[in-house]
Coordinates of N, CA, C and O in Angstrom, one line a residue:
M1 N 7.0 -26.2 -12.7 CA 6.0 -27.0 -12.1 C 5.0 -26.1 -11.3 O 5.5 -25.2 -10.7
T2 N 3.8 -26.5 -11.3 CA 2.8 -25.7 -10.5 C 2.1 -26.7 -9.5 O 2.2 -27.9 -9.6
S3 N 1.2 -26.1 -8.7 CA 0.5 -26.9 -7.8 C -0.7 -27.6 -8.5 O -1.4 -28.4 -7.9
R4 N -1.0 -27.3 -9.7 CA -2.1 -27.8 -10.5 C -1.7 -29.0 -11.3 O -2.4 -29.3 -12.3
E5 N -0.6 -29.7 -11.0 CA -0.1 -30.8 -11.8 C 0.1 -30.5 -13.2 O -0.2 -31.2 -14.1
T6 N 0.7 -29.3 -13.4 CA 1.1 -28.8 -14.8 C 2.6 -28.4 -14.8 O 3.1 -28.1 -13.8
A7 N 3.1 -28.5 -16.0 CA 4.5 -28.0 -16.2 C 4.4 -26.9 -17.2 O 3.6 -26.9 -18.2
V8 N 5.2 -25.8 -17.0 CA 5.2 -24.7 -17.9 C 6.6 -24.6 -18.4 O 7.6 -24.6 -17.7
A9 N 6.7 -24.5 -19.8 CA 8.1 -24.4 -20.4 C 8.1 -23.2 -21.3 O 7.1 -22.7 -21.8
C10 N 9.3 -22.7 -21.5 CA 9.5 -21.5 -22.2 C 10.7 -21.6 -23.1 O 11.8 -22.1 -22.7
A11 N 10.6 -21.1 -24.4 CA 11.7 -21.0 -25.3 C 11.7 -19.6 -25.8 O 10.9 -18.8 -25.4
S12 N 12.7 -19.2 -26.6 CA 12.8 -17.8 -27.0 C 11.7 -17.3 -27.9 O 11.5 -16.1 -28.0
S13 N 10.8 -18.2 -28.4 CA 9.7 -17.7 -29.2 C 8.3 -18.1 -28.8 O 7.3 -17.8 -29.4
R14 N 8.2 -19.0 -27.7 CA 6.9 -19.5 -27.3 C 7.0 -20.1 -25.9 O 8.0 -20.3 -25.3
Y15 N 5.8 -20.2 -25.3 CA 5.7 -21.0 -24.1 C 4.6 -22.0 -24.2 O 3.7 -21.9 -25.0
M16 N 4.7 -23.0 -23.4 CA 3.7 -24.2 -23.5 C 3.4 -24.6 -22.1 O 4.3 -24.6 -21.2
I17 N 2.1 -25.0 -21.9 CA 1.7 -25.6 -20.6 C 1.2 -27.0 -20.8 O 0.4 -27.2 -21.7
Q18 N 1.7 -27.9 -20.0 CA 1.4 -29.3 -20.2 C 0.8 -29.9 -19.0 O 1.3 -29.7 -17.9
D19 N -0.3 -30.6 -19.1 CA -1.0 -31.3 -18.1 C -0.2 -32.6 -17.8 O 0.0 -33.4 -18.7
L20 N 0.3 -32.7 -16.6 CA 1.2 -33.9 -16.3 C 0.4 -35.2 -16.2 O 0.9 -36.3 -16.2
R21 N -1.0 -35.1 -16.0 CA -1.8 -36.3 -15.9 C -2.2 -36.8 -17.3 O -2.5 -38.0 -17.4
N22 N -2.2 -35.9 -18.3 CA -2.6 -36.3 -19.6 C -1.6 -35.6 -20.6 O -1.8 -34.4 -20.9
Q23 N -0.5 -36.2 -21.0 CA 0.5 -35.6 -21.7 C 0.4 -35.7 -23.2 O 1.3 -35.3 -23.9
R24 N -0.8 -36.2 -23.7 CA -0.9 -36.3 -25.1 C -0.9 -35.0 -25.9 O -0.3 -34.9 -26.9
F25 N -1.6 -34.0 -25.3 CA -1.7 -32.7 -26.0 C -1.4 -31.6 -24.9 O -1.9 -31.7 -23.8
P26 N -0.7 -30.5 -25.3 CA -0.5 -29.4 -24.4 C -1.8 -28.7 -24.1 O -2.7 -28.6 -25.0
L27 N -1.9 -28.2 -22.9 CA -3.1 -27.4 -22.6 C -3.0 -26.0 -23.3 O -4.1 -25.5 -23.8
H28 N -1.9 -25.5 -23.4 CA -1.7 -24.2 -24.2 C -0.3 -24.3 -24.9 O 0.7 -24.8 -24.3
D29 N -0.3 -23.7 -26.1 CA 1.0 -23.6 -26.8 C 0.9 -22.3 -27.5 O 0.3 -22.2 -28.5
Q30 N 1.6 -21.3 -27.0 CA 1.5 -19.9 -27.4 C 2.8 -19.4 -28.0 O 3.8 -19.5 -27.4
E31 N 2.7 -18.9 -29.2 CA 3.9 -18.3 -29.9 C 3.9 -16.8 -29.4 O 2.8 -16.2 -29.2
H32 N 5.1 -16.3 -29.3 CA 5.2 -14.9 -28.8 C 6.0 -14.1 -29.9 O 7.2 -14.4 -30.1
R33 N 5.4 -13.2 -30.5 CA 6.0 -12.5 -31.7 C 7.2 -11.6 -31.3 O 8.0 -11.3 -32.2
R34 N 7.3 -11.1 -30.1 CA 8.4 -10.2 -29.7 C 9.6 -11.0 -29.2 O 10.6 -10.4 -29.0
G35 N 9.4 -12.2 -29.0 CA 10.5 -13.0 -28.5 C 10.5 -12.9 -26.9 O 10.1 -11.9 -26.4
L36 N 11.0 -14.0 -26.3 CA 11.0 -14.0 -24.8 C 12.4 -14.2 -24.3 O 13.3 -14.8 -24.9
R37 N 12.6 -13.6 -23.1 CA 13.9 -13.8 -22.4 C 13.7 -15.0 -21.5 O 13.1 -14.9 -20.4
V38 N 14.3 -16.1 -21.9 CA 14.1 -17.4 -21.1 C 14.7 -17.2 -19.7 O 14.3 -17.8 -18.8
T39 N 15.7 -16.4 -19.6 CA 16.4 -16.2 -18.3 C 15.5 -15.5 -17.3 O 15.8 -15.4 -16.1
S40 N 14.3 -14.9 -17.7 CA 13.4 -14.3 -16.8 C 12.1 -15.0 -16.7 O 11.1 -14.5 -16.1
F41 N 12.0 -16.2 -17.1 CA 10.8 -17.0 -17.0 C 10.8 -17.8 -15.7 O 11.8 -18.3 -15.3
D42 N 9.6 -17.8 -15.1 CA 9.5 -18.6 -13.8 C 8.0 -18.9 -13.6 O 7.1 -18.2 -14.2
T43 N 7.7 -19.8 -12.6 CA 6.4 -20.1 -12.2 C 6.3 -20.1 -10.7 O 7.3 -20.2 -10.0
N44 N 5.0 -20.0 -10.3 CA 4.8 -20.3 -8.9 C 3.6 -21.3 -8.8 O 3.4 -22.0 -9.8
N45 N 2.9 -21.4 -7.8 CA 1.8 -22.4 -7.7 C 0.7 -22.3 -8.7 O 0.1 -23.3 -9.2
E46 N 0.4 -21.0 -9.1 CA -0.8 -20.8 -10.0 C -0.5 -19.9 -11.1 O -1.4 -19.7 -12.0
A47 N 0.7 -19.3 -11.2 CA 0.9 -18.3 -12.3 C 2.3 -18.5 -12.9 O 3.1 -19.2 -12.3
F48 N 2.6 -17.8 -14.0 CA 3.9 -17.8 -14.5 C 4.2 -16.4 -15.1 O 3.3 -15.6 -15.4
I49 N 5.5 -16.1 -15.2 CA 5.9 -14.8 -15.7 C 6.8 -15.0 -16.9 O 7.7 -15.9 -16.9
T50 N 6.6 -14.2 -17.9 CA 7.5 -14.1 -19.1 C 7.9 -12.7 -19.2 O 7.2 -11.7 -18.8
V51 N 9.1 -12.5 -19.8 CA 9.6 -11.1 -20.1 C 10.0 -11.2 -21.6 O 10.7 -12.0 -22.0
D52 N 9.4 -10.2 -22.4 CA 9.7 -10.2 -23.8 C 11.0 -9.4 -24.0 O 11.6 -8.9 -23.1
N53 N 11.5 -9.4 -25.2 CA 12.8 -8.8 -25.5 C 12.9 -7.3 -25.4 O 13.9 -6.7 -25.4
S54 N 11.7 -6.7 -25.2 CA 11.7 -5.2 -24.9 C 11.7 -4.9 -23.4 O 11.7 -3.7 -23.0
G55 N 11.7 -6.0 -22.6 CA 11.7 -5.8 -21.1 C 10.3 -5.7 -20.5 O 10.2 -5.4 -19.3
R56 N 9.2 -6.0 -21.2 CA 7.9 -6.0 -20.6 C 7.6 -7.4 -20.0 O 7.6 -8.4 -20.8
A57 N 7.4 -7.5 -18.7 CA 7.0 -8.7 -18.1 C 5.5 -8.9 -18.0 O 4.8 -7.9 -17.7
T58 N 5.0 -10.1 -18.2 CA 3.6 -10.4 -18.1 C 3.4 -11.6 -17.1 O 4.1 -12.6 -17.3
V59 N 2.6 -11.4 -16.2 CA 2.2 -12.5 -15.3 C 0.9 -13.0 -15.7 O -0.1 -12.2 -15.9
R60 N 0.7 -14.3 -15.9 CA -0.5 -15.0 -16.3 C -0.9 -16.1 -15.4 O 0.0 -16.8 -14.9
R61 N -2.2 -16.4 -15.3 CA -2.6 -17.6 -14.6 C -2.4 -18.8 -15.5 O -2.6 -18.8 -16.7
V62 N -1.9 -19.9 -14.9 CA -1.5 -21.1 -15.6 C -2.7 -21.7 -16.3 O -2.7 -22.1 -17.4
D63 N -3.9 -21.8 -15.5 CA -5.0 -22.6 -16.1 C -5.8 -21.9 -17.2 O -6.2 -22.5 -18.1
T64 N -5.8 -20.5 -17.1 CA -6.7 -19.8 -18.1 C -5.9 -18.9 -19.0 O -6.4 -18.3 -20.0
L65 N -4.6 -18.6 -18.7 CA -3.7 -17.7 -19.4 C -4.2 -16.2 -19.2 O -3.7 -15.3 -19.9
E66 N -5.1 -16.0 -18.3 CA -5.6 -14.7 -17.9 C -4.4 -13.8 -17.5 O -3.6 -14.3 -16.7
E67 N -4.3 -12.6 -18.0 CA -3.2 -11.7 -17.6 C -3.5 -11.2 -16.2 O -4.6 -10.6 -16.0
V68 N -2.6 -11.3 -15.3 CA -2.7 -10.8 -14.0 C -2.2 -9.4 -13.9 O -2.9 -8.5 -13.4
C69 N -1.0 -9.2 -14.5 CA -0.4 -7.9 -14.5 C 0.7 -7.8 -15.5 O 1.2 -8.8 -16.0
R70 N 1.1 -6.5 -15.8 CA 2.2 -6.3 -16.6 C 3.2 -5.4 -15.8 O 2.8 -4.5 -15.1
I71 N 4.5 -5.7 -16.0 CA 5.5 -5.0 -15.3 C 6.5 -4.5 -16.4 O 6.9 -5.2 -17.2
H72 N 6.8 -3.2 -16.3 CA 7.7 -2.6 -17.3 C 9.1 -2.5 -16.6 O 9.3 -1.6 -15.8
T73 N 10.0 -3.3 -17.0 CA 11.3 -3.3 -16.4 C 12.2 -2.3 -17.0 O 13.2 -1.9 -16.4
R74 N 11.9 -1.8 -18.2 CA 12.6 -0.7 -18.9 C 14.0 -1.2 -19.3 O 14.8 -0.4 -19.7
R75 N 14.2 -2.5 -19.3 CA 15.5 -3.0 -19.7 C 15.2 -4.3 -20.6 O 14.4 -5.1 -20.3
S76 N 16.1 -4.5 -21.6 CA 15.9 -5.7 -22.4 C 16.7 -6.8 -21.8 O 16.5 -8.0 -22.1
N77 N 17.8 -6.5 -21.1 CA 18.7 -7.6 -20.5 C 18.3 -7.8 -19.1 O 18.9 -7.1 -18.2
V78 N 17.4 -8.6 -18.8 CA 16.8 -8.8 -17.5 C 16.9 -10.3 -17.1 O 16.7 -11.2 -17.8
M79 N 17.3 -10.5 -15.8 CA 17.3 -11.8 -15.2 C 16.2 -11.8 -14.1 O 16.2 -10.8 -13.4
G80 N 15.3 -12.8 -14.1 CA 14.2 -12.7 -13.1 C 13.8 -14.0 -12.6 O 14.1 -15.0 -13.0
C81 N 12.9 -13.9 -11.5 CA 12.3 -15.0 -10.9 C 11.1 -14.5 -10.2 O 10.8 -13.3 -10.1
M82 N 10.3 -15.5 -9.6 CA 9.1 -15.1 -8.8 C 8.9 -16.1 -7.7 O 9.3 -17.2 -7.8
N83 N 8.2 -15.6 -6.6 CA 7.8 -16.5 -5.6 C 6.3 -16.4 -5.6 O 5.7 -16.1 -6.6
L84 N 5.6 -16.7 -4.5 CA 4.2 -16.7 -4.4 C 3.5 -15.4 -4.8 O 2.6 -15.4 -5.6
G85 N 4.0 -14.3 -4.4 CA 3.3 -13.0 -4.6 C 4.2 -11.9 -5.2 O 3.7 -10.8 -5.4
Y86 N 5.5 -12.2 -5.5 CA 6.4 -11.2 -5.9 C 7.2 -11.6 -7.2 O 7.6 -12.7 -7.3
A87 N 7.5 -10.6 -8.0 CA 8.4 -10.8 -9.1 C 9.7 -10.1 -8.8 O 9.6 -8.9 -8.3
L88 N 10.8 -10.7 -9.0 CA 12.1 -10.1 -8.7 C 12.9 -10.1 -10.0 O 13.1 -11.1 -10.6
M89 N 13.3 -8.9 -10.4 CA 14.0 -8.7 -11.7 C 15.3 -8.0 -11.4 O 15.3 -7.0 -10.7
C90 N 16.4 -8.5 -12.0 CA 17.7 -7.9 -11.9 C 18.1 -7.3 -13.2 O 18.2 -8.1 -14.2
A91 N 18.4 -6.1 -13.3 CA 18.9 -5.4 -14.5 C 19.9 -4.4 -14.0 O 19.7 -3.7 -13.0
G92 N 21.0 -4.3 -14.7 CA 22.0 -3.3 -14.3 C 22.6 -3.5 -12.9 O 23.0 -2.6 -12.3
G93 N 22.5 -4.8 -12.4 CA 23.1 -5.1 -11.1 C 22.2 -4.8 -10.0 O 22.6 -5.1 -8.8
V94 N 21.0 -4.4 -10.2 CA 20.0 -4.0 -9.1 C 18.8 -4.9 -9.2 O 18.2 -5.1 -10.3
V95 N 18.5 -5.6 -8.1 CA 17.3 -6.4 -8.0 C 16.1 -5.5 -7.5 O 16.2 -4.9 -6.5
R96 N 15.1 -5.5 -8.4 CA 13.9 -4.8 -8.1 C 12.7 -5.8 -7.8 O 12.7 -6.8 -8.4
V97 N 11.8 -5.4 -6.9 CA 10.8 -6.2 -6.5 C 9.4 -5.6 -6.8 O 9.2 -4.4 -6.5
W98 N 8.5 -6.4 -7.4 CA 7.2 -6.0 -7.7 C 6.2 -7.0 -7.1 O 6.4 -8.2 -7.0
E99 N 5.1 -6.4 -6.7 CA 3.9 -7.2 -6.2 C 3.2 -7.7 -7.5 O 3.0 -6.9 -8.4
I100 N 2.9 -9.0 -7.6 CA 2.4 -9.4 -8.9 C 0.8 -9.3 -9.1 O 0.4 -9.4 -10.2
E101 N 0.1 -9.1 -8.1 CA -1.4 -9.0 -8.3 C -1.8 -7.7 -9.0 O -2.7 -7.7 -9.8
Q102 N -1.1 -6.6 -8.7 CA -1.3 -5.3 -9.3 C -0.2 -4.9 -10.2 O -0.3 -3.9 -10.9
G103 N 1.0 -5.5 -10.1 CA 2.1 -5.1 -10.9 C 2.8 -3.9 -10.3 O 3.5 -3.1 -11.0
Q104 N 2.6 -3.6 -9.1 CA 3.1 -2.4 -8.4 C 4.6 -2.6 -8.0 O 4.9 -3.6 -7.3
Y105 N 5.4 -1.7 -8.4 CA 6.8 -1.7 -8.0 C 6.9 -1.4 -6.5 O 6.2 -0.4 -6.0
L106 N 7.7 -2.1 -5.7 CA 7.7 -2.0 -4.3 C 9.1 -1.3 -3.9 O 9.1 -0.3 -3.2
Y107 N 10.2 -2.0 -4.2 CA 11.5 -1.4 -3.8 C 12.6 -2.2 -4.5 O 12.4 -3.1 -5.2
S108 N 13.8 -1.7 -4.3 CA 15.0 -2.3 -4.8 C 15.8 -2.8 -3.6 O 15.8 -2.2 -2.6
M109 N 16.5 -4.0 -3.9 CA 17.4 -4.5 -2.8 C 18.6 -3.5 -2.7 O 18.9 -2.8 -3.7
N110 N 19.2 -3.4 -1.6 CA 20.2 -2.4 -1.3 C 21.6 -2.7 -1.7 O 22.5 -2.0 -1.4
E111 N 21.7 -3.8 -2.5 CA 23.1 -4.2 -2.9 C 23.2 -4.3 -4.4 O 22.3 -4.9 -5.1
N112 N 24.2 -3.7 -5.0 CA 24.4 -3.8 -6.4 C 25.3 -5.0 -6.6 O 26.4 -5.1 -6.1
I113 N 24.8 -6.0 -7.4 CA 25.4 -7.3 -7.5 C 26.1 -7.5 -8.9 O 26.6 -8.6 -9.2
G114 N 26.1 -6.5 -9.7 CA 26.7 -6.6 -11.0 C 26.0 -7.5 -12.0 O 24.8 -7.7 -11.8
D115 N 26.6 -8.1 -13.0 CA 26.0 -9.0 -13.9 C 25.5 -10.3 -13.2 O 26.3 -10.8 -12.4
V116 N 24.3 -10.7 -13.4 CA 23.7 -11.8 -12.8 C 23.7 -13.0 -13.8 O 23.3 -12.8 -14.9
K117 N 24.1 -14.1 -13.3 CA 24.1 -15.3 -14.2 C 22.9 -16.2 -14.0 O 22.4 -16.8 -14.9
T118 N 22.4 -16.2 -12.7 CA 21.2 -17.0 -12.4 C 20.5 -16.4 -11.2 O 21.2 -15.8 -10.3
M119 N 19.2 -16.6 -11.1 CA 18.4 -16.1 -9.9 C 17.3 -17.1 -9.6 O 16.7 -17.7 -10.5
V120 N 17.0 -17.3 -8.3 CA 15.9 -18.2 -7.9 C 15.4 -17.7 -6.6 O 16.1 -17.1 -5.8
A121 N 14.1 -17.9 -6.4 CA 13.4 -17.5 -5.2 C 12.4 -18.6 -4.8 O 11.9 -19.3 -5.6
D122 N 12.2 -18.7 -3.4 CA 11.1 -19.5 -2.9 C 10.3 -18.6 -2.0 O 10.5 -17.3 -2.1
D123 N 9.5 -19.1 -1.2 CA 8.6 -18.3 -0.3 C 9.4 -17.4 0.6 O 9.0 -16.3 1.1
R124 N 10.7 -17.8 0.9 CA 11.4 -17.0 1.9 C 12.7 -16.4 1.4 O 13.1 -15.3 1.8
Y125 N 13.5 -17.1 0.6 CA 14.8 -16.7 0.2 C 14.9 -16.3 -1.3 O 14.2 -16.9 -2.1
V126 N 15.8 -15.4 -1.6 CA 16.1 -15.1 -3.0 C 17.7 -15.3 -3.1 O 18.4 -14.8 -2.2
A127 N 18.1 -16.0 -4.1 CA 19.5 -16.2 -4.3 C 19.8 -15.8 -5.8 O 19.1 -16.0 -6.7
A128 N 21.0 -15.2 -5.9 CA 21.5 -14.8 -7.2 C 23.0 -15.1 -7.3 O 23.7 -14.9 -6.3
V129 N 23.4 -15.5 -8.5 CA 24.9 -15.7 -8.7 C 25.4 -14.6 -9.6 O 24.8 -14.4 -10.7
G130 N 26.4 -13.9 -9.1 CA 26.9 -12.8 -9.9 C 28.0 -13.3 -10.9 O 28.4 -14.5 -10.9
G131 N 28.4 -12.4 -11.8 CA 29.4 -12.8 -12.8 C 30.7 -13.2 -12.2 O 31.5 -13.9 -12.8
D132 N 31.0 -12.7 -11.0 CA 32.2 -13.1 -10.3 C 32.1 -14.4 -9.5 O 32.9 -14.7 -8.7
T133 N 31.0 -15.1 -9.7 CA 30.6 -16.4 -9.1 C 30.2 -16.2 -7.6 O 30.1 -17.2 -6.9
T134 N 30.1 -15.0 -7.1 CA 29.6 -14.8 -5.7 C 28.1 -15.1 -5.7 O 27.3 -14.7 -6.5
I135 N 27.7 -15.8 -4.6 CA 26.3 -16.1 -4.4 C 25.8 -15.1 -3.4 O 26.3 -15.0 -2.3
H136 N 24.8 -14.4 -3.8 CA 24.1 -13.4 -3.0 C 22.8 -14.0 -2.5 O 22.0 -14.6 -3.3
L137 N 22.5 -13.9 -1.2 CA 21.4 -14.6 -0.6 C 20.7 -13.5 0.3 O 21.3 -12.9 1.1
W138 N 19.4 -13.4 0.1 CA 18.6 -12.5 0.9 C 17.4 -13.2 1.5 O 16.8 -14.1 0.9
D139 N 17.2 -12.9 2.8 CA 16.0 -13.4 3.5 C 14.8 -12.6 3.1 O 14.6 -11.6 3.8
F140 N 14.1 -13.0 2.1 CA 13.0 -12.2 1.6 C 11.8 -12.2 2.6 O 11.1 -11.3 2.6
G141 N 11.7 -13.2 3.4 CA 10.6 -13.3 4.4 C 10.8 -12.2 5.4 O 9.8 -11.7 6.0
A142 N 12.0 -11.6 5.6 CA 12.2 -10.6 6.6 C 11.9 -9.2 6.1 O 11.9 -8.2 6.8
Q143 N 11.7 -9.1 4.8 CA 11.5 -7.7 4.1 C 10.2 -7.1 4.5 O 9.2 -7.7 4.6

């Protein structure tokens, strides 16, 4: 869901953007030839991020599909999420943080959390569940 009354959905081969006020036709329905990692798909108020099967993340604006930035995670097995201005990707047990306007890598979280089953972020917190069912929580606002 976005602040523009739209919903963005992702499957392994495509993404779609739906206007919630007029649901007859999708605003955008895009096929992706490299395939998408659904576990790394997320939205914020104005943008969404997809990660293809080669580990390349792309942030796009919801209304125009304009590419904001590309992030090379260098891993095909990535779990990710985003908040207002940052993309957070976990691969190999390490959560890495990128600024999404320029796609600049910023830093890695100081904790190796192993295999990640799910990840979510809001403006302040980042939470991830590891393979051992431990919930890891970081106060992202304090970073």
